């Protein structure tokens, strides 16, 4: 934010241009023309550089007494620069580039040179700039310079302003800095100074410094003791370094300091009480460090403070009441710490200027009288995960300027008060999710301003109908409530042109699916699952719609899959499971080449598996047809789905053999590489919530239980062909699928031997071959299946010794072998001619890759390794924390869902729409 303001500010200043009165000196004009020749200038910014009077050229300024060129301002005025990020890899045509011609040294009187925000293509900063002895102002920021900073710059003893931020520069020796003894403004942000030692002692030699920015310089050392020389320093930025030390107390002896940014620099320890000495401070940012301990009461002495940020740290204890003295404070942001205790009127009653209050992700308890009238008018309040309830906070009644409320997971079990309609009217973003709020939803009307609003009311106890929603809503999530009645069948105006996400899942909505959904062109995420919707799926989908996810699962929908669904070519996830849909899978779906998840299980589809699924849906990672009336053979083309990780054809009436080419499912084969992208997470990083995502899900019948996989779906590898009429043998090729965790072939007519190489499926956890006509002995390699925790070989014609050793020894339930008259050995009766068995003869092998194991635990091990799930989930969530750079991780912690929901088959199936 500050950067943007700063840039706007500097652009405005720069627009005042140069003084134009004097006439031009020929030698300088020649130098300028030569300089121009070296430059590339695609947008003709230097068009005016012709004719005699070089003082009137664009960006050139001359002294009106001597006529010498004293100013050269070539910074890129294009507005893109305001959106500059260090990751920028493009430069629009208004950038200058090319060579900086040495003729510049003939501009001997030059005092001001600004070439910022251009693209010099990784050229070095020319060392001859060091001979422009009169330079007072040098700005080469954001200009794609690279290499070392030339030490010749130390000759610029008149320099007051040096800005070389955000290039690709390095510096080994800060020795040149002290000779710039008149410097007031030094900005080296983004410069790699990790090899340079003693920065602060060098810089301390320049008492004139007013602005010092050393953000992202790779600094790792800051002296704990320094005899502070900075008597004028007002603006200090040391963010994004790696100091790994406590905050040095001398920083608070800089009495002139006003703006103080130490964020993201690995500072440790507690915040020194000396902080209260900095009584001119207006901005303090200590966020994203590893600070511990309590917030010192002396913070109340910072009477000039307008912005305070100490987020993402480990602060504990109470918020000191002295904070209530900061009557200039506009922004108070302490989110994501371990603060606890009360927040009372006393903390807030003198904060007359407060507009932003961010205390989310702490363990704070709000204890505020319902009749208290705050002295401030908040614009944005974010108190997610604080304990606000049980009552709805009455003191918000007076806050009629609010545009954002984040009050998720705040223990509110009240209904929404009537007065809230006055506030909700103007609210852009409202998040009351994960409370226990009862009765009707709040009302919304369309705002006059052109806004895309976000409304999260999911996971509450709202009941009653859903009123037509205003057309400026972009995100509406009311899933996991008790809403009933029809989904509004008419809308007040022309559809919902901006709606991106509509989640109504897990309610009691009945009636049909409204046809206007087909008109929502911007809609990306549609979740209507787990309701009582009936009738057909509308036949009106259109090519120009951008749907990515459509989830209509677990309703009472009937009829066929509409042919027009094949127009939704961007779909990545289509869920129609557990309805009464029937007929064939329409051939139009072959256009859905981006589809990763297709779940049609639990319907009455009665076709064969079309060959085009293998030929066209090449992105498929999950294909679930469980419990339908699919017949015929498995087409060979299915083996083309090399990305497939989950294939479930269980409980159908399919015939024929299991194709040998199942060995071609290469995604199920461990090939030594681990790094794979998350496939089952579809981010919807809208507006203020960069880390929101929809996690795909499926139910899988594994280990005799029905498990729902959501966040862990990406770790699951499974094939289920059970309950069909498959014949023939188990192909050996199947055993090469070394990532498989679940293989269920039970309830078919499979014959022949269990392949001897079954031990190749090293990660197999659940193996069910029961109720077939398999014969021969159990291969001894089965003892290599170190993770096997569920085995069922019952009701076959197996015979001989049950192999012993390792994991197989723990499977001591006799029933897994019954119905095989010829089997003997532990846990069944001893084999008659057998000598006493030798127990654990095999040496436990360690898997090659420990992480492989960990991931495996994540995927399936809920039953016997629930401890690991916690570990894995934390690793996983950390990623999204990283994403929440400027936003608010508030959304995260309270939504730490348990990864896998275990459910009995009979329970009502629930989907998990989750946000992190
Ligand atoms: C030069 O011209 C500018 C504006 O035209 C004026 O403000 C400034 O005082 C002049 N300087 C001298 C030294 O005459
Ligand atoms: C500076 O100007 C002189 C005289 O015009 C010229 O001879 C010389 O080449 C110029 N220097 C550079 C580096 O261009
Ligand atoms: C303070 O600055 C002066 C002037 O540059 C310098 O001579 C002196 O050594 C500096 N003091 C410290 C402690 O660095
Ligand atoms: C800072 O606060 C002091 C009183 O504590 C006041 O005199 C001074 O004007 C304030 N300065 C600014 C810049 O607000
Ligand atoms: C609020 O301000 C009043 C008047 O300046 C003062 O008397 C009172 O102590 C302050 N309260 C807090 C909690 O700082
Ligand atoms: C499976 O892979 C083998 C080679 O590994 C290849 O010859 C065969 O054509 C593939 N089958 C299918 C159906 O893709
Ligand atoms: C290994 O498998 C992964 C995932 O299926 C794939 O992305 C990668 O290209 C494969 N690597 C090799 C060397 O085959």
Short mmCIF file of C-alpha atoms in Angstrom, two decimals, residues 317-768:
data_model
loop_
_atom_site.label_atom_id
_atom_site.label_comp_id
_atom_site.label_asym_id
_atom_site.label_seq_id
_atom_site.Cartn_x
_atom_site.Cartn_y
_atom_site.Cartn_z
CA UNK A 317 -0.77 -12.80 27.04
CA UNK A 318 -3.25 -9.98 27.21
CA UNK A 319 -3.46 -6.92 25.05
CA UNK A 320 -2.35 -4.16 27.45
CA UNK A 321 -5.08 -1.70 28.29
CA UNK A 322 -2.61 1.09 27.59
CA UNK A 323 -3.30 0.48 23.93
CA UNK A 324 -6.50 2.34 24.62
CA UNK A 325 -4.48 5.57 24.85
CA UNK A 326 -3.52 5.54 21.18
CA UNK A 327 -6.07 8.08 20.14
CA UNK A 328 -4.45 8.55 16.72
CA UNK A 329 -4.53 4.87 15.92
CA UNK A 330 -6.38 4.09 12.71
CA UNK A 331 -5.13 0.58 12.02
CA UNK A 332 -4.69 -1.98 14.76
CA UNK A 333 -3.58 -5.32 13.35
CA UNK A 334 -2.50 -8.05 15.75
CA UNK A 335 -4.00 -10.99 13.90
CA UNK A 336 -2.57 -14.45 14.06
CA UNK A 337 -0.81 -14.55 17.41
CA UNK A 338 -1.53 -16.38 20.64
CA UNK A 339 -2.97 -13.41 22.46
CA UNK A 340 -5.59 -14.26 25.03
CA UNK A 341 -7.57 -12.63 27.76
CA UNK A 342 -10.29 -10.02 27.45
CA UNK A 343 -10.87 -7.23 25.01
CA UNK A 344 -13.03 -4.72 26.82
CA UNK A 345 -14.25 -1.18 26.36
CA UNK A 346 -11.16 -0.04 28.20
CA UNK A 347 -9.01 -1.22 25.32
CA UNK A 348 -11.09 0.65 22.82
CA UNK A 349 -12.73 3.63 24.44
CA UNK A 350 -10.10 6.24 23.49
CA UNK A 351 -9.36 4.88 20.03
CA UNK A 352 -11.30 7.67 18.43
CA UNK A 353 -9.55 7.38 15.06
CA UNK A 354 -9.79 3.62 14.63
CA UNK A 355 -11.03 2.43 11.25
CA UNK A 356 -9.45 -1.03 10.95
CA UNK A 357 -9.51 -3.55 13.77
CA UNK A 358 -7.82 -6.87 13.02
CA UNK A 359 -7.53 -9.23 15.96
CA UNK A 360 -8.40 -12.45 14.17
CA UNK A 361 -6.74 -15.76 14.93
CA UNK A 362 -6.03 -15.19 18.58
CA UNK A 363 -7.71 -16.57 21.67
CA UNK A 364 -9.23 -13.28 22.70
CA UNK A 365 -12.56 -12.99 24.40
CA UNK A 366 -14.61 -9.89 23.72
CA UNK A 367 -16.31 -8.64 26.83
CA UNK A 368 -18.11 -5.53 25.72
CA UNK A 369 -21.33 -4.21 27.12
CA UNK A 370 -24.22 -4.35 24.65
CA UNK A 371 -25.01 -0.72 25.37
CA UNK A 372 -21.47 0.54 24.81
CA UNK A 373 -21.20 3.17 22.09
CA UNK A 374 -17.76 3.09 20.47
CA UNK A 375 -15.99 6.41 19.85
CA UNK A 376 -14.91 5.23 16.40
CA UNK A 377 -16.47 4.29 13.10
CA UNK A 378 -14.89 1.15 11.79
CA UNK A 379 -14.62 0.35 8.12
CA UNK A 380 -13.22 -3.13 8.46
CA UNK A 381 -13.37 -5.45 11.43
CA UNK A 382 -11.69 -8.82 11.35
CA UNK A 383 -12.13 -10.81 14.55
CA UNK A 384 -12.39 -14.31 13.19
CA UNK A 385 -11.73 -16.99 15.81
CA UNK A 386 -12.06 -14.61 18.70
CA UNK A 387 -14.83 -15.41 21.15
CA UNK A 388 -17.47 -12.81 20.46
CA UNK A 389 -20.68 -14.66 21.27
CA UNK A 390 -22.89 -16.14 22.37
CA UNK A 391 -24.77 -12.95 21.56
CA UNK A 392 -24.43 -11.06 18.35
CA UNK A 393 -22.22 -8.03 19.18
CA UNK A 394 -24.67 -5.20 19.81
CA UNK A 395 -21.98 -2.56 19.87
CA UNK A 396 -21.61 -2.94 16.10
CA UNK A 397 -25.01 -1.32 15.78
CA UNK A 398 -23.50 2.15 15.52
CA UNK A 399 -20.88 1.10 12.97
CA UNK A 400 -22.62 2.24 9.85
CA UNK A 401 -19.45 2.71 7.78
CA UNK A 402 -18.50 -0.93 7.87
CA UNK A 403 -17.66 -2.42 4.51
CA UNK A 404 -16.01 -5.63 5.65
CA UNK A 405 -16.83 -7.91 8.54
CA UNK A 406 -14.84 -11.06 9.19
CA UNK A 407 -16.42 -12.68 12.19
CA UNK A 408 -16.10 -16.33 11.33
CA UNK A 409 -15.82 -18.97 14.04
CA UNK A 410 -16.64 -16.44 16.73
CA UNK A 411 -18.90 -18.58 18.92
CA UNK A 412 -22.02 -16.61 18.04
CA UNK A 413 -25.18 -18.59 18.62
CA UNK A 414 -27.67 -15.77 18.38
CA UNK A 415 -29.90 -14.80 15.53
CA UNK A 416 -29.03 -11.83 13.34
CA UNK A 417 -30.55 -8.70 14.93
CA UNK A 418 -32.93 -6.54 12.92
CA UNK A 419 -30.63 -3.54 12.98
CA UNK A 420 -28.04 -5.56 11.09
CA UNK A 421 -30.01 -4.93 7.92
CA UNK A 422 -28.86 -1.30 8.09
CA UNK A 423 -25.27 -2.47 8.09
CA UNK A 424 -25.45 -5.44 5.76
CA UNK A 425 -26.92 -3.18 3.16
CA UNK A 426 -23.60 -1.50 2.55
CA UNK A 427 -21.30 -4.37 3.34
CA UNK A 428 -19.06 -5.56 0.58
CA UNK A 429 -17.64 -8.58 2.29
CA UNK A 430 -19.31 -10.43 5.09
CA UNK A 431 -17.99 -13.56 6.67
CA UNK A 432 -20.03 -15.02 9.52
CA UNK A 433 -19.23 -18.62 8.67
CA UNK A 434 -18.62 -21.31 11.28
CA UNK A 435 -20.82 -19.88 14.00
CA UNK A 436 -24.11 -21.22 15.30
CA UNK A 437 -26.27 -18.41 14.05
CA UNK A 438 -29.94 -19.29 13.95
CA UNK A 439 -33.13 -18.09 12.27
CA UNK A 440 -33.21 -16.27 8.96
CA UNK A 441 -30.35 -15.12 6.80
CA UNK A 442 -29.58 -11.39 6.86
CA UNK A 443 -31.00 -9.35 4.02
CA UNK A 444 -28.97 -7.83 1.25
CA UNK A 445 -29.85 -5.21 -1.24
CA UNK A 446 -27.92 -4.21 -4.28
CA UNK A 447 -25.31 -1.55 -3.65
CA UNK A 448 -25.18 1.44 -5.88
CA UNK A 449 -21.43 1.26 -6.28
CA UNK A 450 -19.99 -1.11 -8.81
CA UNK A 451 -18.76 -3.84 -6.52
CA UNK A 452 -18.40 -7.55 -6.42
CA UNK A 453 -19.55 -8.63 -3.02
CA UNK A 454 -18.55 -11.72 -1.11
CA UNK A 455 -20.89 -13.30 1.39
CA UNK A 456 -19.92 -16.27 3.51
CA UNK A 457 -22.63 -17.51 5.85
CA UNK A 458 -21.81 -21.18 5.63
CA UNK A 459 -21.68 -23.63 8.52
CA UNK A 460 -24.28 -22.04 10.75
CA UNK A 461 -27.80 -22.95 11.75
CA UNK A 462 -29.64 -20.60 9.47
CA UNK A 463 -33.08 -21.77 8.54
CA UNK A 464 -35.96 -20.61 6.41
CA UNK A 465 -35.81 -19.68 2.76
CA UNK A 466 -33.10 -18.17 0.64
CA UNK A 467 -34.36 -14.88 -0.73
CA UNK A 468 -33.35 -13.74 -4.19
CA UNK A 469 -29.84 -12.39 -3.86
CA UNK A 470 -28.75 -9.03 -5.23
CA UNK A 471 -26.97 -9.07 -8.54
CA UNK A 472 -23.75 -7.53 -7.27
CA UNK A 473 -22.91 -10.65 -5.29
CA UNK A 474 -19.89 -12.47 -6.67
CA UNK A 475 -19.54 -15.11 -4.00
CA UNK A 476 -22.38 -16.59 -2.01
CA UNK A 477 -21.67 -19.46 0.31
CA UNK A 478 -24.58 -20.55 2.50
CA UNK A 479 -23.65 -24.22 2.57
CA UNK A 480 -24.00 -26.30 5.75
CA UNK A 481 -27.13 -24.73 7.15
CA UNK A 482 -30.77 -25.75 7.51
CA UNK A 483 -32.15 -23.63 4.73
CA UNK A 484 -35.20 -24.97 3.00
CA UNK A 485 -37.71 -24.24 0.33
CA UNK A 486 -36.90 -23.75 -3.30
CA UNK A 487 -33.76 -22.20 -4.61
CA UNK A 488 -35.10 -18.82 -5.78
CA UNK A 489 -36.56 -19.55 -9.18
CA UNK A 490 -36.68 -15.98 -10.34
CA UNK A 491 -34.19 -13.24 -9.93
CA UNK A 492 -34.91 -9.58 -9.62
CA UNK A 493 -32.82 -8.62 -12.61
CA UNK A 494 -30.84 -10.05 -15.50
CA UNK A 495 -29.38 -13.12 -13.94
CA UNK A 496 -26.27 -12.84 -11.83
CA UNK A 497 -23.69 -11.43 -14.18
CA UNK A 498 -20.88 -11.36 -11.64
CA UNK A 499 -21.57 -14.47 -9.65
CA UNK A 500 -18.42 -16.57 -9.51
CA UNK A 501 -19.25 -18.97 -6.77
CA UNK A 502 -22.58 -20.28 -5.52
CA UNK A 503 -22.48 -22.85 -2.74
CA UNK A 504 -25.85 -24.00 -1.43
CA UNK A 505 -24.71 -27.49 -0.50
CA UNK A 506 -25.76 -29.28 2.68
CA UNK A 507 -29.12 -27.69 3.21
CA UNK A 508 -32.67 -28.87 2.74
CA UNK A 509 -33.47 -27.15 -0.50
CA UNK A 510 -36.10 -28.88 -2.57
CA UNK A 511 -37.65 -28.38 -5.97
CA UNK A 512 -35.84 -28.04 -9.26
CA UNK A 513 -32.54 -26.63 -10.33
CA UNK A 514 -33.23 -23.16 -11.74
CA UNK A 515 -32.57 -22.65 -15.41
CA UNK A 516 -30.95 -19.25 -14.93
CA UNK A 517 -27.81 -21.03 -13.77
CA UNK A 518 -27.14 -21.56 -17.47
CA UNK A 519 -27.05 -17.81 -17.95
CA UNK A 520 -24.40 -17.12 -15.37
CA UNK A 521 -21.40 -16.71 -17.55
CA UNK A 522 -18.90 -15.92 -14.83
CA UNK A 523 -19.93 -18.74 -12.58
CA UNK A 524 -16.94 -20.98 -11.84
CA UNK A 525 -18.07 -22.96 -8.82
CA UNK A 526 -21.53 -24.38 -8.39
CA UNK A 527 -22.30 -26.50 -5.36
CA UNK A 528 -25.84 -27.78 -4.84
CA UNK A 529 -24.92 -31.11 -3.31
CA UNK A 530 -26.65 -32.71 -0.33
CA UNK A 531 -30.07 -31.22 -0.72
CA UNK A 532 -33.39 -32.69 -1.77
CA UNK A 533 -33.43 -31.25 -5.25
CA UNK A 534 -35.55 -33.15 -7.72
CA UNK A 535 -36.47 -33.12 -11.36
CA UNK A 536 -34.03 -33.17 -14.20
CA UNK A 537 -30.71 -31.44 -14.60
CA UNK A 538 -31.51 -28.48 -16.87
CA UNK A 539 -30.66 -28.93 -20.54
CA UNK A 540 -29.41 -25.43 -21.25
CA UNK A 541 -25.67 -25.26 -20.59
CA UNK A 542 -23.70 -23.04 -22.88
CA UNK A 543 -20.26 -22.92 -24.33
CA UNK A 544 -19.47 -19.46 -23.08
CA UNK A 545 -19.95 -20.45 -19.46
CA UNK A 546 -16.82 -20.76 -17.41
CA UNK A 547 -17.86 -23.44 -14.96
CA UNK A 548 -14.94 -25.28 -13.42
CA UNK A 549 -16.70 -27.26 -10.73
CA UNK A 550 -20.26 -28.54 -10.76
CA UNK A 551 -21.41 -30.55 -7.79
CA UNK A 552 -24.98 -31.81 -7.81
CA UNK A 553 -24.30 -34.93 -5.80
CA UNK A 554 -26.61 -36.47 -3.21
CA UNK A 555 -29.95 -35.14 -4.38
CA UNK A 556 -32.99 -36.78 -5.95
CA UNK A 557 -32.27 -35.69 -9.48
CA UNK A 558 -33.62 -37.92 -12.20
CA UNK A 559 -33.53 -38.28 -15.96
CA UNK A 560 -30.47 -38.29 -18.18
CA UNK A 561 -27.30 -36.26 -18.10
CA UNK A 562 -28.11 -33.31 -20.36
CA UNK A 563 -26.31 -33.36 -23.68
CA UNK A 564 -25.55 -29.64 -23.31
CA UNK A 565 -23.29 -30.38 -20.37
CA UNK A 566 -20.72 -31.22 -23.02
CA UNK A 567 -20.53 -27.48 -23.76
CA UNK A 568 -18.93 -26.75 -20.40
CA UNK A 569 -15.48 -27.28 -21.76
CA UNK A 570 -13.63 -25.79 -18.84
CA UNK A 571 -15.08 -28.22 -16.31
CA UNK A 572 -12.47 -29.89 -14.16
CA UNK A 573 -14.77 -31.56 -11.70
CA UNK A 574 -18.23 -32.99 -12.29
CA UNK A 575 -20.13 -34.61 -9.44
CA UNK A 576 -23.48 -36.22 -10.11
CA UNK A 577 -23.16 -39.10 -7.68
CA UNK A 578 -26.00 -40.49 -5.60
CA UNK A 579 -28.98 -39.32 -7.57
CA UNK A 580 -31.46 -41.23 -9.70
CA UNK A 581 -29.90 -40.34 -13.01
CA UNK A 582 -30.19 -42.89 -15.74
CA UNK A 583 -29.59 -43.66 -19.37
CA UNK A 584 -26.29 -43.42 -21.15
CA UNK A 585 -23.31 -41.19 -20.56
CA UNK A 586 -23.86 -38.71 -23.41
CA UNK A 587 -21.15 -38.70 -26.03
CA UNK A 588 -21.04 -34.90 -25.87
CA UNK A 589 -19.08 -35.23 -22.62
CA UNK A 590 -16.08 -36.17 -24.72
CA UNK A 591 -15.53 -32.43 -25.15
CA UNK A 592 -14.66 -32.12 -21.47
CA UNK A 593 -10.97 -32.61 -22.07
CA UNK A 594 -10.03 -30.76 -18.88
CA UNK A 595 -12.03 -33.00 -16.63
CA UNK A 596 -9.99 -34.34 -13.74
CA UNK A 597 -12.76 -35.77 -11.60
CA UNK A 598 -15.87 -37.49 -12.90
CA UNK A 599 -18.08 -39.05 -10.27
CA UNK A 600 -21.26 -40.72 -11.50
CA UNK A 601 -21.50 -43.31 -8.74
CA UNK A 602 -24.75 -44.30 -7.09
CA UNK A 603 -27.08 -43.70 -10.05
CA UNK A 604 -28.81 -45.97 -12.52
CA UNK A 605 -26.67 -45.48 -15.58
CA UNK A 606 -27.07 -48.52 -17.75
CA UNK A 607 -24.77 -48.18 -20.72
CA UNK A 608 -21.39 -49.73 -21.35
CA UNK A 609 -18.30 -47.67 -20.60
CA UNK A 610 -17.83 -45.65 -23.77
CA UNK A 611 -14.48 -45.98 -25.49
CA UNK A 612 -14.24 -42.20 -25.92
CA UNK A 613 -13.70 -41.76 -22.19
CA UNK A 614 -10.26 -43.27 -22.64
CA UNK A 615 -9.65 -41.49 -25.89
CA UNK A 616 -10.81 -37.99 -25.01
CA UNK A 617 -10.82 -37.40 -21.28
CA UNK A 618 -7.08 -37.64 -21.00
CA UNK A 619 -6.86 -35.44 -17.90
CA UNK A 620 -9.01 -37.76 -15.79
CA UNK A 621 -7.50 -38.56 -12.43
CA UNK A 622 -10.60 -39.87 -10.76
CA UNK A 623 -13.32 -41.89 -12.45
CA UNK A 624 -16.06 -43.27 -10.24
CA UNK A 625 -18.94 -45.37 -11.58
CA UNK A 626 -19.59 -47.36 -8.42
CA UNK A 627 -23.11 -48.72 -7.95
CA UNK A 628 -24.71 -48.28 -11.33
CA UNK A 629 -25.99 -50.76 -13.90
CA UNK A 630 -23.02 -50.51 -16.24
CA UNK A 631 -22.58 -53.64 -18.31
CA UNK A 632 -20.27 -54.93 -21.00
CA UNK A 633 -16.52 -55.17 -21.00
CA UNK A 634 -13.91 -52.66 -19.93
CA UNK A 635 -12.77 -51.01 -23.18
CA UNK A 636 -9.03 -51.24 -23.88
CA UNK A 637 -9.04 -47.50 -24.51
CA UNK A 638 -9.54 -46.87 -20.80
CA UNK A 639 -5.86 -47.71 -20.41
CA UNK A 640 -5.02 -44.46 -22.21
CA UNK A 641 -5.95 -42.62 -19.03
CA UNK A 642 -2.38 -42.50 -17.85
CA UNK A 643 -3.17 -39.84 -15.24
CA UNK A 644 -5.75 -41.98 -13.51
CA UNK A 645 -5.27 -42.48 -9.79
CA UNK A 646 -8.71 -43.62 -8.77
CA UNK A 647 -10.78 -46.02 -10.75
CA UNK A 648 -13.95 -47.32 -9.20
CA UNK A 649 -16.20 -49.57 -11.28
CA UNK A 650 -17.46 -51.55 -8.30
CA UNK A 651 -21.01 -52.87 -8.02
CA UNK A 652 -22.03 -52.95 -11.65
CA UNK A 653 -22.76 -55.85 -13.96
CA UNK A 654 -19.65 -55.71 -16.07
CA UNK A 655 -18.22 -58.78 -17.74
CA UNK A 656 -15.07 -59.93 -19.50
CA UNK A 657 -11.52 -59.90 -18.30
CA UNK A 658 -9.52 -57.27 -16.49
CA UNK A 659 -7.38 -55.82 -19.32
CA UNK A 660 -3.65 -56.48 -19.14
CA UNK A 661 -3.10 -52.89 -20.17
CA UNK A 662 -4.16 -51.74 -16.69
CA UNK A 663 -0.43 -51.81 -16.15
CA UNK A 664 -0.36 -48.66 -18.31
CA UNK A 665 -1.88 -46.45 -15.59
CA UNK A 666 1.49 -44.81 -15.14
CA UNK A 667 0.30 -42.32 -12.53
CA UNK A 668 -0.17 -45.31 -10.23
CA UNK A 669 3.42 -46.43 -10.65
CA UNK A 670 6.09 -45.15 -8.34
CA UNK A 671 8.93 -44.04 -10.59
CA UNK A 672 11.28 -42.43 -8.13
CA UNK A 673 9.95 -38.87 -8.36
CA UNK A 674 7.80 -37.49 -5.65
CA UNK A 675 7.01 -33.93 -6.59
CA UNK A 676 3.57 -33.76 -8.03
CA UNK A 677 1.25 -30.86 -8.09
CA UNK A 678 -1.90 -30.96 -6.08
CA UNK A 679 -4.49 -32.03 -8.53
CA UNK A 680 -7.64 -32.00 -6.44
CA UNK A 681 -7.58 -28.44 -5.19
CA UNK A 682 -9.13 -25.75 -7.31
CA UNK A 683 -8.30 -22.32 -5.96
CA UNK A 684 -10.77 -19.50 -6.19
CA UNK A 685 -8.51 -16.69 -5.17
CA UNK A 686 -11.00 -13.92 -5.46
CA UNK A 687 -10.56 -10.45 -4.18
CA UNK A 688 -9.60 -10.54 -0.56
CA UNK A 689 -9.14 -14.20 0.02
CA UNK A 690 -6.19 -15.45 -2.00
CA UNK A 691 -6.13 -18.82 -0.32
CA UNK A 692 -9.67 -20.01 -0.86
CA UNK A 693 -9.98 -23.27 -2.69
CA UNK A 694 -12.48 -25.97 -3.40
CA UNK A 695 -11.17 -29.40 -2.55
CA UNK A 696 -12.43 -32.20 -4.66
CA UNK A 697 -13.71 -35.24 -2.87
CA UNK A 698 -14.96 -38.72 -3.30
CA UNK A 699 -16.28 -41.57 -1.28
CA UNK A 700 -14.20 -44.69 -1.42
CA UNK A 701 -14.99 -48.07 0.03
CA UNK A 702 -11.73 -49.10 1.56
CA UNK A 703 -11.03 -51.52 4.37
CA UNK A 704 -14.68 -52.36 4.59
CA UNK A 705 -15.61 -48.79 5.45
CA UNK A 706 -16.81 -45.91 3.42
CA UNK A 707 -14.35 -43.07 3.70
CA UNK A 708 -14.69 -39.62 2.32
CA UNK A 709 -11.51 -38.19 0.94
CA UNK A 710 -11.20 -34.46 0.49
CA UNK A 711 -7.88 -32.84 1.20
CA UNK A 712 -6.19 -36.21 1.08
CA UNK A 713 -7.79 -37.21 -2.18
CA UNK A 714 -4.64 -36.14 -3.93
CA UNK A 715 -2.70 -38.81 -2.04
CA UNK A 716 -5.09 -41.64 -2.79
CA UNK A 717 -4.43 -44.36 -5.36
CA UNK A 718 -7.13 -46.97 -5.65
CA UNK A 719 -8.75 -49.48 -8.00
CA UNK A 720 -12.10 -51.03 -7.15
CA UNK A 721 -13.64 -53.53 -9.56
CA UNK A 722 -15.60 -55.43 -6.94
CA UNK A 723 -19.10 -56.78 -7.30
CA UNK A 724 -19.11 -57.33 -11.06
CA UNK A 725 -19.01 -60.43 -13.23
CA UNK A 726 -15.40 -60.19 -14.30
CA UNK A 727 -13.80 -63.43 -15.38
CA UNK A 728 -10.32 -64.62 -16.31
CA UNK A 729 -7.18 -64.22 -14.26
CA UNK A 730 -5.74 -61.32 -12.34
CA UNK A 731 -3.28 -59.79 -14.82
CA UNK A 732 0.28 -59.72 -13.59
CA UNK A 733 0.62 -56.23 -15.03
CA UNK A 734 -1.73 -54.99 -12.35
CA UNK A 735 0.96 -55.76 -9.80
CA UNK A 736 3.23 -53.12 -11.29
CA UNK A 737 0.96 -50.36 -9.98
CA UNK A 738 3.30 -49.76 -7.10
CA UNK A 739 1.52 -46.68 -5.74
CA UNK A 740 -1.81 -48.45 -5.24
CA UNK A 741 -3.06 -48.32 -1.68
CA UNK A 742 -6.31 -50.08 -2.30
CA UNK A 743 -7.12 -52.96 -4.63
CA UNK A 744 -10.55 -54.48 -4.44
CA UNK A 745 -11.43 -57.25 -6.89
CA UNK A 746 -13.87 -59.11 -4.64
CA UNK A 747 -17.16 -60.60 -5.74
CA UNK A 748 -16.22 -61.53 -9.31
CA UNK A 749 -15.44 -64.81 -11.05
CA UNK A 750 -11.69 -64.38 -11.20
CA UNK A 751 -9.75 -67.60 -11.43
CA UNK A 752 -6.18 -68.79 -11.55
CA UNK A 753 -3.43 -67.88 -9.12
CA UNK A 754 -2.80 -64.74 -7.19
CA UNK A 755 0.13 -63.25 -9.18
CA UNK A 756 3.40 -64.11 -7.49
CA UNK A 757 4.68 -60.53 -7.84
CA UNK A 758 1.91 -59.13 -5.64
CA UNK A 759 4.66 -57.94 -3.29
CA UNK A 760 5.50 -55.20 -5.82
CA UNK A 761 2.57 -53.14 -4.64
CA UNK A 762 4.63 -51.96 -1.73
CA UNK A 763 2.16 -49.33 -0.54
CA UNK A 764 -0.90 -51.52 -0.57
CA UNK A 765 -2.94 -51.06 2.57
CA UNK A 766 -6.10 -52.82 1.67
CA UNK A 767 -6.37 -55.90 -0.51
CA UNK A 768 -9.67 -57.64 -1.09
#
